[in-house]
Coordinates of C-alpha atoms and ligand atoms in Angstrom, one line a residue:
Chain A
M6 CA 106.1 105.3 86.7
I7 CA 106.5 108.8 88.2
D8 CA 108.8 109.6 85.4
V9 CA 106.3 108.8 82.7
L10 CA 103.4 110.4 84.5
S11 CA 105.3 113.6 85.0
R12 CA 106.3 113.6 81.4
Y13 CA 102.7 113.7 80.4
S14 CA 101.8 116.3 83.1
T15 CA 104.4 118.6 81.6
R16 CA 102.6 118.3 78.3
R17 CA 100.1 120.8 79.7
T18 CA 102.6 123.6 79.2
V19 CA 102.6 123.0 75.5
L20 CA 98.9 123.9 75.4
T21 CA 99.5 127.5 76.5
A22 CA 103.0 128.1 75.1
A23 CA 103.0 130.9 72.5
K24 CA 105.4 129.1 70.2
S25 CA 103.4 125.9 70.0
S26 CA 102.2 125.0 66.5
P27 CA 98.6 123.8 65.9
G28 CA 99.9 120.2 65.5
E29 CA 101.8 120.4 68.8
V30 CA 98.7 121.7 70.6
L31 CA 96.6 118.9 69.1
E32 CA 99.1 116.2 70.2
A33 CA 99.4 117.6 73.7
A34 CA 95.7 117.9 74.0
G35 CA 95.2 114.3 72.9
D36 CA 97.9 113.1 75.1
L37 CA 96.1 114.5 78.1
L38 CA 92.6 113.5 76.9
R39 CA 93.7 109.9 76.4
R40 CA 95.1 109.8 79.9
G41 CA 92.5 112.0 81.6
S42 CA 92.0 109.9 84.7
K43 CA 95.7 109.8 85.5
V44 CA 96.9 113.3 84.5
G45 CA 93.7 115.4 84.3
T46 CA 92.4 117.4 81.3
E47 CA 92.5 121.0 82.6
G48 CA 93.4 123.5 79.9
V49 CA 92.6 121.1 77.1
E50 CA 89.2 122.6 76.1
T51 CA 90.5 126.2 76.2
A52 CA 93.4 125.3 74.0
L53 CA 91.2 123.5 71.5
R54 CA 88.8 126.4 71.4
G55 CA 91.7 128.6 70.6
L56 CA 92.6 126.6 67.4
G57 CA 91.0 128.2 64.4
R58 CA 89.5 126.2 61.5
P59 CA 92.2 127.3 58.9
Q60 CA 94.9 126.2 61.3
V61 CA 93.5 122.8 61.7
E62 CA 92.9 122.4 58.0
A63 CA 96.5 123.4 57.2
W64 CA 97.7 120.9 59.8
L65 CA 95.6 118.1 58.2
K66 CA 97.0 118.9 54.8
A67 CA 100.6 118.5 56.0
Q68 CA 100.0 115.0 57.5
K69 CA 101.9 112.0 56.0
P70 CA 100.8 109.1 58.1
Q71 CA 102.5 106.6 55.8
A72 CA 105.8 108.0 57.0
L73 CA 105.2 106.2 60.2
Q74 CA 105.6 102.8 58.6
P75 CA 109.4 102.9 58.2
V76 CA 109.7 104.5 61.7
L77 CA 107.8 101.6 63.3
L78 CA 109.7 99.0 61.3
R79 CA 113.0 100.4 62.4
A80 CA 111.7 100.6 66.0
A81 CA 110.8 96.9 65.7
E82 CA 114.4 95.9 64.7
E83 CA 115.8 98.1 67.5
A84 CA 113.4 96.5 70.0
V85 CA 114.7 93.1 69.1
E86 CA 118.3 94.3 69.4
V87 CA 117.5 95.2 73.0
A88 CA 117.0 91.5 73.6
L89 CA 119.8 90.2 71.4
D90 CA 122.5 92.7 71.9
G91 CA 122.8 92.3 75.7
G92 CA 125.7 94.8 75.7
E93 CA 126.0 98.4 76.6
E94 CA 124.2 99.4 73.4
A95 CA 120.9 97.7 74.5
E96 CA 119.7 100.8 76.4
M97 CA 120.4 103.0 73.3
W98 CA 118.3 100.6 71.2
R99 CA 115.6 100.7 73.8
A100 CA 115.4 104.5 73.9
S101 CA 115.4 104.7 70.1
A102 CA 112.7 102.0 69.7
L103 CA 110.5 103.7 72.3
E104 CA 110.9 106.9 70.4
G105 CA 109.4 105.1 67.3
L106 CA 106.4 103.9 69.4
A107 CA 105.9 107.4 70.8
A108 CA 105.6 108.7 67.2
R109 CA 102.7 106.4 66.5
D110 CA 101.2 107.4 69.9
R111 CA 101.3 111.1 69.1
A112 CA 99.4 110.5 65.9
A113 CA 96.7 108.7 68.0
S114 CA 96.6 111.7 70.3
A115 CA 96.3 114.2 67.4
T116 CA 93.4 112.1 66.1
R117 CA 91.7 112.1 69.5
A118 CA 92.1 115.8 69.9
L119 CA 90.8 116.4 66.4
A120 CA 87.6 114.7 67.3
A121 CA 87.3 116.8 70.4
W122 CA 88.0 119.9 68.3
E123 CA 85.2 119.0 65.9
A124 CA 82.9 118.5 68.8
L125 CA 83.6 122.0 69.9
H126 CA 83.7 123.8 66.5
G127 CA 81.5 121.6 64.4
E128 CA 82.6 119.0 61.9
L129 CA 85.1 119.6 59.2
Q130 CA 83.4 120.0 55.8
G131 CA 84.2 119.3 52.1
E132 CA 87.9 118.9 51.3
A133 CA 89.0 119.1 54.9
A134 CA 86.6 116.3 55.8
Q135 CA 88.0 114.2 53.0
L136 CA 91.6 114.9 54.2
R137 CA 90.6 113.8 57.7
D138 CA 89.0 110.6 56.4
R139 CA 92.0 109.8 54.3
Y140 CA 94.3 110.5 57.3
L141 CA 92.3 108.1 59.5
S142 CA 92.1 105.4 57.0
A143 CA 95.9 105.5 56.3
L144 CA 96.5 105.1 60.1
G145 CA 94.1 102.1 60.0
T146 CA 95.9 100.5 57.2
L147 CA 99.2 101.0 58.9
D148 CA 97.9 99.4 62.1
S149 CA 96.4 96.4 60.5
S150 CA 99.7 95.6 58.8
L151 CA 101.9 96.2 61.9
R152 CA 99.7 95.1 64.8
P153 CA 100.3 91.4 63.9
R154 CA 104.0 92.1 64.3
A155 CA 103.6 93.4 67.9
R156 CA 105.8 90.5 69.1
W157 CA 108.8 92.5 67.9
F158 CA 108.2 95.0 70.6
I159 CA 108.0 92.5 73.5
P160 CA 111.6 93.4 74.7
L161 CA 110.2 96.9 75.5
N162 CA 107.4 95.5 77.6
P163 CA 108.4 97.1 81.0
Q164 CA 108.0 100.5 79.4
R165 CA 105.1 99.5 77.2
R166 CA 103.1 98.3 80.2
Q167 CA 103.7 101.7 82.0
E168 CA 102.4 103.5 79.0
R169 CA 99.5 101.2 78.6
D170 CA 98.4 101.6 82.2
L171 CA 98.4 105.4 82.0
L172 CA 95.9 105.3 79.1
E173 CA 92.1 105.4 79.7
P174 CA 90.8 101.8 79.5
A175 CA 88.9 102.5 76.3
E176 CA 92.1 103.7 74.7
Q177 CA 94.3 100.8 75.7
D178 CA 93.3 98.2 73.1
T179 CA 93.5 100.6 70.2
A180 CA 97.0 101.6 71.3
W181 CA 98.4 98.2 70.2
W182 CA 101.9 99.7 70.1
F183 CA 101.8 99.8 73.9
S184 CA 99.3 97.0 74.7
A185 CA 99.6 94.1 72.2
R186 CA 101.7 91.3 73.6
A187 CA 102.5 93.5 76.6
D188 CA 102.5 90.5 78.9
C189 CA 104.3 88.1 76.7
D190 CA 107.8 88.7 78.1
D191 CA 108.5 85.0 78.4
L192 CA 108.4 84.5 74.7
V193 CA 111.7 86.3 74.1
A194 CA 113.7 83.4 75.6
T195 CA 112.2 81.1 73.0
W196 CA 113.7 83.1 70.1
T197 CA 117.2 82.0 70.8
G198 CA 116.6 78.7 72.4
R199 CA 114.2 76.0 73.2
P200 CA 113.3 76.1 76.9
Q201 CA 113.2 72.6 78.5
T202 CA 110.0 73.5 80.4
L203 CA 107.6 76.1 79.2
P204 CA 106.8 78.8 81.7
P205 CA 103.1 79.1 82.6
H206 CA 102.5 82.1 80.3
L207 CA 103.7 80.2 77.2
Q208 CA 101.2 77.5 78.0
D209 CA 98.3 79.8 78.8
C210 CA 98.7 82.5 76.2
S211 CA 97.2 81.5 72.8
D212 CA 99.3 84.0 70.9
C213 CA 102.5 82.7 72.4
R214 CA 101.5 79.1 72.0
S215 CA 100.9 79.6 68.3
D216 CA 104.1 81.6 67.9
V217 CA 106.1 78.8 69.5
A218 CA 104.5 76.2 67.4
D219 CA 104.7 78.1 64.2
A220 CA 108.4 78.9 64.6
A221 CA 109.4 75.4 65.6
L222 CA 110.7 74.7 62.1
V223 CA 113.6 77.1 62.9
D224 CA 114.6 74.9 65.9
A225 CA 115.1 71.9 63.6
P226 CA 115.9 73.7 60.4
P227 CA 115.5 71.8 57.1
R228 CA 118.8 70.8 55.6
R229 CA 119.9 72.2 52.3
H230 CA 119.3 69.1 50.2
L231 CA 120.4 68.6 46.7
S232 CA 117.9 70.1 44.4
A233 CA 116.9 68.6 41.0
D234 CA 119.0 71.3 39.4
D235 CA 122.0 70.3 41.6
L236 CA 121.7 66.7 40.5
W237 CA 121.5 67.8 36.8
R238 CA 124.6 69.9 37.1
L239 CA 126.4 67.2 38.9
D240 CA 125.5 64.7 36.2
M241 CA 126.5 67.0 33.5
G242 CA 129.9 67.8 35.2
L243 CA 128.9 71.4 35.6
M244 CA 129.6 71.7 39.3
T245 CA 132.6 73.8 40.7
A246 CA 135.1 72.1 42.9
D247 CA 133.7 74.0 45.9
E248 CA 130.2 72.8 45.1
R249 CA 131.5 69.3 44.8
T250 CA 133.1 69.5 48.3
K251 CA 129.9 70.8 49.8
L252 CA 127.9 68.1 48.0
D253 CA 130.2 65.3 49.3
A254 CA 130.0 66.7 52.8
H255 CA 126.2 66.6 52.6
T256 CA 125.8 63.2 51.0
A257 CA 128.2 61.8 53.7
R258 CA 125.5 62.7 56.2
C259 CA 122.3 62.6 54.3
G260 CA 121.0 59.2 53.1
E261 CA 118.3 60.7 51.0
C262 CA 120.7 62.7 48.8
A263 CA 123.2 59.9 48.8
Q264 CA 120.5 57.6 47.4
A265 CA 119.7 60.2 44.7
V266 CA 123.4 60.3 43.6
L267 CA 123.5 56.5 43.6
A268 CA 120.3 56.5 41.5
L269 CA 122.1 58.8 39.0
E270 CA 124.7 56.1 38.5
E271 CA 122.3 53.3 38.3
G272 CA 120.3 55.3 35.7
D273 CA 123.5 55.7 33.7
E274 CA 123.9 51.9 33.6
A275 CA 120.3 51.5 32.6
I276 CA 120.8 54.0 29.7
E277 CA 123.8 52.1 28.5
E278 CA 121.9 48.8 28.7
A279 CA 118.8 50.3 26.9
L280 CA 121.0 51.6 24.1
D281 CA 122.7 48.2 23.8
M282 CA 119.3 46.5 23.5
D283 CA 118.1 48.9 20.9
A284 CA 121.3 48.4 19.0
E285 CA 121.1 44.6 19.1
E286 CA 117.6 44.7 17.9
A287 CA 118.5 47.0 15.0
G288 CA 121.1 44.4 14.1
V289 CA 123.9 46.7 14.6
G290 CA 126.4 44.9 16.7
R291 CA 128.2 47.4 18.8
A292 CA 131.7 46.0 19.2
A293 CA 132.7 48.8 21.5
R294 CA 130.1 47.8 24.1
T295 CA 130.6 44.6 26.0
S296 CA 127.3 42.7 25.9
R297 CA 125.9 43.9 29.1
A298 CA 122.3 43.5 28.2
P299 CA 121.0 40.0 28.8
V300 CA 117.9 39.3 26.8
A301 CA 116.0 38.3 30.0
H302 CA 116.4 41.9 31.0
R303 CA 113.9 43.2 28.5
P304 CA 112.0 46.2 29.8
A305 CA 108.4 45.5 30.9
A306 CA 107.1 48.0 28.4
A307 CA 108.5 45.9 25.5
R308 CA 106.2 43.0 26.4
H309 CA 103.2 45.3 26.8
P310 CA 103.5 47.8 24.0
E311 CA 101.2 50.7 24.0
Q312 CA 98.5 50.5 21.3
R313 CA 97.4 53.7 19.6
E314 CA 94.3 54.0 17.6
V315 CA 93.6 57.3 15.7
L316 CA 89.9 57.9 16.0
E317 CA 89.7 61.2 14.1
E318 CA 92.2 63.4 12.3
R319 CA 91.3 67.0 11.5
R320 CA 93.3 69.9 10.3
D321 CA 93.6 71.3 13.9
F322 CA 93.6 68.3 16.0
R323 CA 93.9 64.5 16.2
V324 CA 92.0 62.2 18.6
V325 CA 93.8 59.1 19.7
L326 CA 92.8 56.2 21.9
V327 CA 95.7 54.9 23.8
R328 CA 95.6 51.4 25.4
E329 CA 98.3 50.1 27.5
R330 CA 97.7 47.0 29.7
Q331 CA 94.8 47.9 32.0
R332 CA 95.0 51.6 31.2
V333 CA 92.9 53.4 28.6
R334 CA 93.3 57.0 27.7
L335 CA 91.8 59.3 25.1
L336 CA 94.2 61.9 23.8
V337 CA 93.2 65.1 22.0
Q338 CA 96.3 66.5 20.3
P339 CA 96.3 70.0 19.0
L340 CA 98.0 70.1 15.6
A341 CA 98.2 73.6 14.1
G342 CA 99.1 75.4 17.3
R343 CA 95.4 76.4 17.7
A344 CA 93.8 76.4 21.1
V345 CA 91.7 73.3 21.5
T346 CA 89.2 72.4 24.1
A347 CA 87.7 69.0 24.7
A348 CA 85.2 67.3 27.0
V349 CA 84.3 63.6 27.5
F350 CA 80.9 62.6 28.8
L351 CA 80.2 59.1 30.0
S352 CA 76.5 59.7 30.2
P353 CA 74.2 62.6 29.2
G354 CA 73.8 65.2 31.9
R355 CA 76.9 64.2 33.9
P356 CA 79.9 66.5 34.0
S357 CA 82.8 65.9 31.7
L358 CA 85.7 63.7 32.9
K359 CA 88.5 65.7 34.3
P360 CA 91.1 66.4 31.6
S361 CA 94.9 66.6 32.2
H362 CA 97.0 68.7 30.0
G363 CA 100.4 67.2 29.0
P364 CA 102.9 67.6 26.2
E365 CA 100.9 65.3 24.0
G366 CA 97.7 67.3 24.4
I367 CA 94.6 66.9 26.4
A368 CA 94.2 63.5 28.1
F369 CA 91.2 61.8 29.6
D370 CA 91.8 58.8 31.7
L371 CA 89.1 56.2 31.0
T372 CA 90.7 53.4 33.1
T373 CA 88.3 53.8 36.0
A374 CA 85.3 54.1 33.8
S375 CA 86.3 51.0 31.9
S376 CA 86.8 49.0 35.1
T377 CA 83.3 50.0 36.2
G378 CA 81.8 48.6 33.1
A379 CA 81.5 51.6 30.8
R380 CA 82.3 50.9 27.2
S381 CA 81.5 54.1 25.4
A382 CA 81.4 57.8 25.8
H383 CA 80.6 61.0 24.0
L384 CA 83.5 63.3 22.9
S385 CA 83.1 67.0 22.2
V386 CA 86.1 69.0 20.7
Q387 CA 86.3 72.6 19.7
A388 CA 89.1 74.2 17.8
G389 CA 88.5 77.6 16.4
N390 CA 85.4 77.3 14.2
E391 CA 85.8 73.6 13.9
T392 CA 83.8 71.3 16.3
L393 CA 83.6 67.6 16.6
E394 CA 80.8 65.8 18.4
R395 CA 80.9 62.0 18.3
D396 CA 80.5 58.9 20.4
F397 CA 83.3 56.4 20.7
S398 CA 83.9 53.1 22.3
F399 CA 86.8 51.9 24.3
Chain C
M11 CA 105.6 60.2 7.2
Y12 CA 108.7 60.4 9.4
E13 CA 109.7 56.8 9.3
Q14 CA 112.4 57.3 6.7
L15 CA 114.1 60.0 8.8
S16 CA 116.9 59.1 11.2
D17 CA 116.7 60.3 14.8
D18 CA 119.1 63.1 14.1
E19 CA 117.1 64.2 11.1
L20 CA 113.9 64.1 12.9
F21 CA 115.4 65.9 15.9
A22 CA 116.7 68.6 13.5
E23 CA 113.2 69.0 12.2
V24 CA 111.8 69.5 15.7
V25 CA 114.5 72.1 16.4
R26 CA 113.9 73.8 13.1
R27 CA 110.1 74.0 13.6
R28 CA 110.6 75.2 17.1
S29 CA 112.8 78.1 16.2
A30 CA 110.4 78.9 13.4
G31 CA 107.6 79.0 15.8
E32 CA 105.8 76.1 14.1
P33 CA 104.0 73.4 16.0
V34 CA 106.4 70.5 16.8
G35 CA 103.8 68.0 18.1
A36 CA 104.0 65.6 15.1
P37 CA 107.7 65.1 14.6
L38 CA 108.3 65.2 18.4
G39 CA 105.7 62.6 18.9
S40 CA 107.2 60.2 16.3
L41 CA 110.7 60.9 17.8
V42 CA 109.8 60.1 21.4
D43 CA 107.7 57.2 20.4
R44 CA 110.9 55.6 19.1
W45 CA 112.5 56.2 22.4
A46 CA 109.5 55.1 24.6
R47 CA 110.9 51.6 25.2
P48 CA 114.4 52.5 26.3
A49 CA 112.8 55.3 28.4
R50 CA 110.6 52.9 30.2
Y51 CA 113.5 50.6 30.8
V52 CA 115.4 53.5 32.4
I53 CA 112.3 54.4 34.5
S54 CA 112.0 50.8 35.6
K55 CA 115.6 50.8 36.8
I56 CA 115.1 54.0 38.8
Q57 CA 111.9 52.5 40.2
A58 CA 113.9 49.5 41.3
S59 CA 116.6 51.8 42.8
Y60 CA 113.9 53.4 44.9
G61 CA 112.1 50.1 45.5
R62 CA 108.7 51.4 44.4
G63 CA 106.7 52.6 41.4
S64 CA 103.9 51.5 39.2
P65 CA 103.3 51.5 35.4
A66 CA 100.9 54.4 36.0
D67 CA 103.9 56.4 37.3
A68 CA 105.9 55.4 34.4
D69 CA 103.4 56.8 32.0
E70 CA 103.3 60.1 33.8
L71 CA 107.1 60.3 34.0
F72 CA 107.5 59.6 30.4
Q73 CA 105.1 62.4 29.5
D74 CA 106.8 64.7 32.0
A75 CA 110.2 63.9 30.4
V76 CA 108.8 64.8 26.9
G77 CA 107.7 68.1 28.3
K78 CA 111.0 68.8 29.8
F79 CA 112.8 67.8 26.7
L80 CA 110.8 70.3 24.8
D81 CA 111.0 73.0 27.4
R82 CA 114.6 73.2 28.0
G83 CA 116.2 70.1 26.6
L84 CA 116.3 71.3 23.0
D85 CA 118.4 74.3 23.9
Q86 CA 120.6 72.5 26.4
F87 CA 121.3 69.6 24.2
R88 CA 123.5 71.6 21.8
G89 CA 125.7 72.8 24.7
V90 CA 126.0 69.5 26.3
S91 CA 126.8 67.6 23.1
E92 CA 129.6 70.0 22.4
Q93 CA 130.9 69.7 26.0
M94 CA 130.7 66.0 26.3
P95 CA 131.0 64.4 23.0
G96 CA 130.4 60.7 23.2
R97 CA 128.3 60.5 26.3
S98 CA 125.4 62.6 25.4
A99 CA 126.1 63.1 21.7
S100 CA 122.8 61.7 20.5
P101 CA 119.5 63.4 21.2
K102 CA 118.2 60.0 22.3
T103 CA 120.8 59.6 25.0
F104 CA 120.1 63.1 26.1
F105 CA 116.4 62.4 26.3
L106 CA 117.1 59.3 28.3
R107 CA 119.1 61.4 30.7
I108 CA 116.1 63.7 31.1
V109 CA 114.0 60.7 31.7
K110 CA 116.4 59.5 34.4
H111 CA 116.3 62.9 36.2
V112 CA 112.6 63.2 36.0
A113 CA 112.2 59.8 37.5
I114 CA 114.7 60.4 40.3
D115 CA 113.1 63.7 41.1
F116 CA 109.6 62.1 41.2
Y117 CA 110.7 59.3 43.6
R118 CA 112.6 61.7 45.8
R119 CA 109.5 63.9 46.2
H120 CA 107.2 61.0 46.8
R121 CA 109.5 59.3 49.3
E122 CA 107.3 59.2 52.4
E123 CA 103.9 58.3 51.2
L124 CA 104.9 55.6 48.9
A125 CA 106.2 53.3 51.5
A126 CA 104.3 50.4 49.9
P127 CA 106.3 47.3 49.3
P128 CA 108.3 47.3 46.1
S129 CA 106.1 45.7 43.4
D130 CA 107.1 43.9 40.3
P131 CA 105.9 46.3 37.6
D132 CA 104.5 43.4 35.6
D133 CA 102.2 42.4 38.5
A134 CA 101.1 45.8 39.5
M135 CA 97.3 46.4 39.3
E136 CA 95.3 49.6 39.4
E137 CA 95.6 51.1 42.9
P138 CA 92.5 50.2 45.0
P139 CA 90.5 53.3 46.1
S140 CA 91.7 53.2 49.7
E141 CA 95.3 53.5 48.4
V142 CA 94.2 56.5 46.3
A143 CA 92.6 58.2 49.3
R144 CA 95.8 57.6 51.3
A145 CA 97.9 59.0 48.6
V146 CA 95.7 62.1 48.4
E147 CA 95.9 62.6 52.1
A148 CA 99.7 62.1 52.0
G149 CA 99.9 64.5 49.1
K150 CA 98.1 67.2 51.1
R151 CA 100.4 66.8 54.1
R152 CA 103.4 67.0 51.7
E153 CA 102.0 70.2 50.3
E154 CA 101.5 71.8 53.7
R155 CA 105.0 70.8 54.7
A156 CA 106.3 72.1 51.4
E157 CA 104.6 75.4 52.0
A158 CA 106.0 75.7 55.5
Q159 CA 109.5 74.9 54.1
E160 CA 109.0 77.4 51.4
L161 CA 108.2 80.1 54.0
Y162 CA 111.3 79.0 55.9
W163 CA 113.5 79.6 52.9
S164 CA 111.9 83.0 52.3
A165 CA 112.7 83.9 55.8
F166 CA 116.2 82.7 55.3
A167 CA 116.5 84.8 52.1
R168 CA 115.4 87.8 54.1
L169 CA 118.0 87.1 56.8
Q170 CA 120.7 86.9 54.1
Q171 CA 119.6 90.3 52.9
E172 CA 119.3 92.1 56.2
H173 CA 121.8 90.2 58.4
P174 CA 124.3 88.6 56.0
K175 CA 126.8 87.6 58.7
E176 CA 124.3 85.9 60.8
A177 CA 122.9 84.2 57.7
S178 CA 126.3 82.7 56.6
A179 CA 126.9 81.4 60.1
W180 CA 123.5 79.8 60.2
E181 CA 123.9 78.4 56.7
L182 CA 127.2 76.8 57.7
Y183 CA 126.1 75.5 61.1
H184 CA 122.7 74.2 60.1
H185 CA 122.1 73.9 56.4
E186 CA 125.6 72.5 55.7
D187 CA 125.5 70.3 58.7
V188 CA 128.7 71.6 60.4
E189 CA 126.9 71.9 63.7
D190 CA 130.1 72.7 65.6
H191 CA 131.0 76.2 66.7
E192 CA 134.7 75.7 66.6
E193 CA 134.6 74.5 63.0
C194 CA 132.2 77.3 62.1
A195 CA 134.5 79.9 63.7
R196 CA 137.5 78.4 61.9
R197 CA 135.7 78.5 58.5
L198 CA 134.3 82.0 59.0
N199 CA 137.5 83.3 60.6
I200 CA 135.8 84.6 63.7
S201 CA 135.9 83.7 67.4
V202 CA 134.0 80.8 68.8
V203 CA 132.0 83.2 70.9
N204 CA 131.1 85.1 67.8
S205 CA 130.0 82.0 66.1
Y206 CA 127.6 81.2 69.0
K207 CA 126.3 84.8 68.9
R208 CA 125.7 84.9 65.2
V209 CA 123.9 81.6 65.1
S210 CA 121.7 82.6 68.0
R211 CA 120.9 86.0 66.5
A212 CA 120.1 84.2 63.2
Q213 CA 117.7 81.9 65.0
A214 CA 115.8 84.8 66.6
Y215 CA 115.5 86.8 63.4
L216 CA 114.5 83.7 61.4
K217 CA 111.7 83.0 63.8
L218 CA 110.4 86.6 63.7
Y219 CA 110.6 86.7 59.9
L220 CA 109.0 83.3 59.6
L221 CA 106.1 84.3 61.9
D222 CA 105.6 87.6 59.9
L223 CA 105.6 85.7 56.6
Q224 CA 103.1 83.1 58.0
R225 CA 100.7 85.8 59.1
E226 CA 101.0 87.6 55.8
S227 CA 100.3 84.5 53.8
H228 CA 97.3 83.6 56.0
G229 CA 96.1 87.1 55.7
E230 CA 96.1 86.8 51.9
E231 CA 94.0 83.7 52.1
A232 CA 91.4 85.2 54.4
Ligands
LIG409 ZN1 101.9 85.7 75.3
LIG410 ZN1 120.1 65.8 51.7

């Protein structure tokens, strides 16, 4: 603590050093202003009075706050390495990560000093005022994107708490790089393991509770199941030997994927049978196939064929009523590649039935309407300049 | 108007129109109408294999297969028929394979919420409203789970990019079910200690990436 405190106390020398640049003076002044109760603010006002308007404006012009983004992201990685490395390099990571946080903090100090400077000299005007606003809003954007990632800095918490406690209370919350998640040290252990009993902090802190819950998927990671594409390539014989080995290892342990592979084979048999049935029906005896398709095995669809009734045929579209067992659908099929819109109204003033768009066109399911006693509806179709308005029954 | 054409001729017409940028709806419709019955037979067998399914599903699956056939089947068919003469030589067989895959994919994705007893497709009735509500609810949960998993895989992709060694140890240990550090070490040609270390580093980074991604995706919604 003494260390950090004395580090800021020595910042006072920057205020009066002849070689200090305006930016250095602003940062040092802000460092002291933001920690006034702990380190005092002597010399700050004199130093700020000594900064001329052109100097301040030139400094503003040179600011690139967005350059802090990569600095902080790198610091975040380094901070996590402090926890993960565990070796001799951990302290090196820590020092480097803290340097990144200090860079963000210096920008906060400069901002604070700039406000104090304006209070003494009068507000910046015109282009300089615009530059100031842009600078402040860039810092705001940076903070709102990085503050939610403060957990990355938890491994630096002992140092961050020291820094936070030196700041004036009103400054602490804004300085999220020092203060956000500064008491969440217990969370680090959950990154690499699942503690048997949760320490009190992890039960009480809502941020930590949701972090633990939201990251739980990693503790029981999803397996790499066979994708639809994997199955397709397996079926088509397009898998490499290596892929096959991995696949076999997976299906040996995963019932779901094993079932899918089995279904592929059963599907093949079904295809053979279906082809046989069609061939028989066509009267083309296939000598090559053994008769594997008993007549009793007729597909259900064969006994309940779909009935299609064309209600309307126009140049640009066709309207078809499709009945299949208990189901009734109205299809509006675009014909000439023109965009077609359609609506079906069961009664005037009610909204249209919800259409679904499939390869056959626009479909309206009338099954529910039919089962509730409706027998007719109004159809409205628009294709280019052509429109159709008609009632139909189903 | 297409009755006199054979499957192959009709298929050739679809392919021709498609490459000429002309609408294919009419010849494609006639073609798949001819295949509707065998397609439904294949679907019923996949339904039986999964012990579930309804005629309503079959309808949807058939339409889906037609879409896939048009989307990518037409181009793939040529390659496949050259590679595997015999098995998939006819467009019809190829279409039935697509039907098979569409059906398997559907019943894999709908595993959990369709735990209803297997029904004889001939006896199946329209689903009562409570069933529909349950299916909607289950669908929502499935979507949330799918979203969470999607973020997990994005987090893993980021790990692969930024810490490839940790990612390959994690992949082997967890995604490929090895779950044994000695075996992992042997396969990766590293020490057992290193295998532990890489998997545990991967775990930490995955959690941090996943949490970042979740906050980002929630931020976008807000
Ligand atoms: Zn906490
Ligand atoms: Zn699997």
